[in-house]
Amino acid sequence: MMKIAVLSGAGVSAESGIKTFRDGNGLWENHDIMEVASPEGFKRNPALVLDFYNQRRRQLQTVTPNSAYIALAELEKYHDVTIITQNVDDLHERAGSTDVIHLHGELLKARSTVDETLILEWKDDLNIGDCCENNHQLRPHIVWFGEMVPMIEVAAEIIEDADAIIIVGTSMQVYPAAGLIQYAKPDAQVYFIDPNPSINPNKKITVYAEKASTGVPKVVEILAGMS
Ligand code: APR
């Protein structure tokens, strides 16, 4: 049984109908990312930011995992798989993956604006006036630009331990997530799946210049056949 690490990004949710961040001329659902995904944006216009994530949360209830997600969940039958995702949706979990690390937070959780350890499950709209038990305003449990990525050290250790790494649906433009590939062992095989790959193949990196829905099942089939 191999240790397999998966680093996923917005592209793996694209075929489930969730827009990526950098495919739409730099806007995220028609918003400048810094307007809706930064502490400054939240301070400037909390109602706009809360509404933005309310729309994302409502949309999430209308989409389902695509075949890439299903294949990654299947891979757990053959190997020890850890998913490290930059995505805030729950499609990996809904597809059946059981070990998922959300580097950039989770859309279906909210947290206190004062005590960031106070985190609640939150599946409905989150509005001004929705407060934690200490009566402080709640915010989306999302890592916004400029904020710390609490799980990055855990993710780096998982990449260091991995015998094989699947990188799918990420432009590798946002650090520290994009820097995780540097932690790969010299003999770890890397499979990079993206229709517009931002990385070049070499003897360690195999590039599948195609969509996740076709590329991921191909890689999963190869890995499933390895002991
Ligand atoms: N299958 C696979 N990959 C795809 C598909 C698809 N069907 N469609 C698009 N892609 C690829 C694009 O080519 C691109 O390389 O997905 C990638 C999406 O890149 P981004 O939009 O930059 O998303 P991501 O890399 O996840 O962004 C990282 O940036 O805005 C922040 O916090 C946000 O987590 C996000 C981080």
XYZ file of C-alpha atoms and ligand atoms in Angstrom:
263
model
C 0.000 0.000 0.000
C 1.426 3.378 -1.020
C 1.044 6.750 0.685
C -0.612 9.057 -1.828
C -1.057 12.806 -1.391
C -3.495 14.739 -3.547
C -3.221 18.536 -3.930
C -6.438 19.823 -5.486
C -7.620 23.245 -6.580
C -10.652 24.959 -8.044
C -10.276 23.175 -11.388
C -11.397 19.860 -9.921
C -14.757 21.469 -9.087
C -15.098 23.183 -12.492
C -16.933 20.236 -14.072
C -19.290 20.198 -11.124
C -20.309 23.726 -12.102
C -18.289 25.762 -9.589
C -16.295 28.558 -11.240
C -12.514 28.658 -10.818
C -10.748 31.795 -9.603
C -8.484 32.708 -12.494
C -10.346 31.491 -15.550
C -12.874 34.319 -15.513
C -10.702 37.297 -16.425
C -9.484 37.620 -12.836
C -12.932 37.974 -11.320
C -14.512 35.463 -8.966
C -18.217 35.380 -9.796
C -17.891 39.001 -11.032
C -16.121 40.210 -7.897
C -12.522 41.330 -7.434
C -11.106 38.575 -5.222
C -9.704 41.096 -2.719
C -13.182 42.606 -2.362
C -14.716 39.339 -1.155
C -11.768 37.242 0.063
C -9.732 39.536 2.306
C -10.067 40.852 5.892
C -9.976 44.394 4.455
C -12.895 43.591 2.158
C -14.884 42.155 5.064
C -14.144 45.213 7.206
C -15.093 47.572 4.368
C -18.346 45.849 3.457
C -19.245 42.875 5.676
C -22.749 42.540 4.223
C -21.378 42.195 0.663
C -18.847 39.571 1.750
C -21.404 37.602 3.775
C -23.815 37.702 0.830
C -21.071 36.546 -1.535
C -20.426 33.447 0.573
C -24.175 32.922 1.059
C -24.454 32.659 -2.714
C -21.500 30.214 -2.823
C -23.094 28.126 -0.028
C -26.482 28.039 -1.777
C -24.809 27.060 -5.059
C -22.934 24.235 -3.304
C -26.270 22.613 -2.433
C -27.098 22.403 -6.157
C -23.902 20.687 -7.387
C -22.536 17.149 -7.103
C -19.049 15.593 -7.187
C -17.819 14.776 -10.714
C -15.945 11.650 -11.801
C -12.592 13.057 -10.655
C -13.845 13.232 -7.082
C -15.361 9.760 -7.305
C -12.092 8.303 -8.629
C -10.061 9.904 -5.837
C -12.420 8.415 -3.253
C -12.125 4.997 -4.960
C -8.328 5.197 -4.676
C -8.699 4.708 -0.912
C -9.550 1.050 -1.622
C -5.970 0.507 -2.785
C -3.761 3.010 -0.964
C -3.445 5.390 1.990
C -4.791 8.634 0.472
C -4.738 12.128 1.981
C -6.442 14.966 0.144
C -4.952 18.438 0.608
C -7.381 20.822 -1.004
C -7.375 24.572 -1.584
C -11.111 24.325 -2.206
C -13.667 25.340 0.385
C -16.464 23.161 -0.987
C -17.281 19.716 0.457
C -17.195 17.752 -2.796
C -14.238 15.563 -1.763
C -16.137 14.517 1.358
C -19.405 14.024 -0.516
C -17.622 11.788 -3.028
C -16.415 9.607 -0.129
C -12.849 10.759 0.581
C -12.256 10.276 4.306
C -9.006 12.174 4.938
C -9.376 15.753 3.672
C -7.357 18.790 4.746
C -8.834 22.167 3.768
C -5.912 24.592 3.502
C -8.153 27.585 2.776
C -11.067 26.786 5.086
C -14.561 25.411 4.587
C -17.653 27.084 3.148
C -19.974 25.051 5.408
C -18.374 26.377 8.595
C -18.483 29.764 10.349
C -16.285 31.164 13.090
C -16.234 33.961 15.623
C -14.646 37.212 14.411
C -13.015 37.440 17.851
C -12.087 33.871 18.823
C -10.955 32.049 15.660
C -10.991 28.717 17.503
C -14.767 29.051 17.917
C -15.890 27.232 14.750
C -19.461 26.122 13.973
C -21.019 23.993 11.238
C -22.991 26.468 9.094
C -25.048 25.312 6.111
C -27.499 28.216 5.737
C -27.094 31.947 5.046
C -24.780 33.810 7.414
C -25.830 37.409 8.061
C -24.952 40.453 10.115
C -26.248 39.760 13.620
C -25.492 36.020 13.503
C -23.229 35.725 16.548
C -21.219 33.118 18.429
C -22.018 32.032 22.021
C -19.994 35.022 23.277
C -22.174 37.320 21.194
C -19.479 38.215 18.642
C -20.314 38.449 14.913
C -19.657 35.273 12.971
C -17.690 35.195 9.667
C -17.086 32.520 7.024
C -14.458 29.968 8.145
C -12.389 30.782 5.055
C -8.682 31.683 4.922
C -8.702 35.083 3.240
C -5.769 36.659 1.447
C -3.148 37.814 3.927
C -4.340 35.422 6.637
C -2.357 32.504 8.058
C -2.804 29.004 6.561
C -2.936 26.972 9.817
C -2.706 23.542 8.167
C 0.311 24.226 5.922
C 2.868 22.463 8.142
C 0.657 19.368 8.402
C 0.256 19.434 4.605
C 4.009 19.725 4.044
C 4.645 16.653 6.221
C 2.069 14.677 4.235
C 3.722 15.649 0.942
C 7.156 14.729 2.393
C 5.857 11.265 3.327
C 4.068 10.614 0.030
C 5.216 7.898 -2.385
C 3.079 9.489 -5.125
C 1.475 12.919 -5.491
C -1.512 13.889 -7.631
C -1.828 17.616 -8.355
C -5.120 18.481 -10.029
C -6.986 21.655 -10.944
C -4.683 24.282 -9.530
C -2.830 27.111 -11.249
C -0.084 26.828 -8.588
C -0.142 30.619 -8.222
C -1.121 31.020 -4.573
C 1.433 30.399 -1.832
C 2.087 28.710 0.509
C -0.065 25.965 -1.117
C 1.782 26.207 -4.427
C 5.096 25.683 -2.626
C 4.085 22.275 -1.283
C 5.463 20.492 -4.338
C 8.981 21.410 -3.134
C 8.537 18.981 -0.243
C 8.121 15.932 -2.504
C 10.654 13.124 -1.962
C 13.186 12.752 -4.827
C 11.686 9.371 -5.758
C 8.023 10.374 -5.417
C 6.175 10.293 -8.741
C 4.095 13.421 -9.403
C 0.994 13.341 -11.638
C -0.115 16.836 -12.758
C -3.606 17.098 -14.266
C -4.809 20.352 -15.810
C -6.046 21.312 -19.312
C -3.719 24.337 -19.152
C -0.806 22.921 -17.162
C 1.393 25.495 -15.411
C 4.234 23.002 -14.916
C 6.531 21.185 -17.353
C 6.925 17.416 -17.399
C 10.208 15.782 -16.378
C 11.257 12.336 -15.223
C 9.489 12.940 -11.867
C 6.457 14.797 -13.165
C 3.951 13.315 -15.604
C 1.588 15.938 -17.046
C -1.938 15.123 -18.214
C -3.015 18.199 -20.202
C -6.697 17.399 -19.866
C -9.731 17.894 -17.642
C -9.911 16.356 -14.187
C -12.911 14.208 -15.137
C -10.787 12.240 -17.611
C -7.254 12.723 -16.284
C -7.867 11.741 -12.666
C -9.526 8.374 -13.443
C -6.542 7.534 -15.709
C -4.030 8.264 -12.921
C -6.141 6.434 -10.337
C -6.224 3.358 -12.594
C -2.410 3.426 -12.880
C -1.914 3.819 -9.114
C -4.547 1.202 -8.255
C -2.467 -1.290 -10.210
C 0.641 -0.548 -8.143
C 1.236 -2.345 -4.837
N -10.114 20.105 -14.835
C -8.899 20.338 -14.286
N -8.361 21.574 -14.148
C -9.088 22.609 -14.620
C -10.364 22.451 -15.218
C -10.870 21.123 -15.308
N -12.062 20.874 -15.866
N -10.820 23.682 -15.583
C -9.869 24.579 -15.218
N -8.825 23.929 -14.657
C -7.585 24.476 -14.122
C -7.147 25.804 -14.727
O -6.394 25.568 -15.913
C -6.276 26.355 -13.608
O -4.932 25.906 -13.727
O -7.792 24.745 -12.761
C -6.884 25.750 -12.348
C -7.662 26.751 -11.530
O -6.757 27.709 -11.055
P -7.293 28.842 -10.063
O -8.568 29.404 -10.598
O -6.118 29.736 -9.810
O -7.669 28.046 -8.733
P -6.690 27.574 -7.589
O -5.351 27.195 -8.131
O -7.429 26.555 -6.814
O -6.554 28.909 -6.711
C -5.815 28.791 -5.512
O -6.417 31.061 -4.995
O -8.117 32.610 -5.020
C -7.374 31.783 -4.198
O -8.000 30.820 -2.154
C -8.269 30.793 -3.526
O -7.905 28.440 -3.144
C -7.810 29.465 -4.112
C -6.382 29.737 -4.502
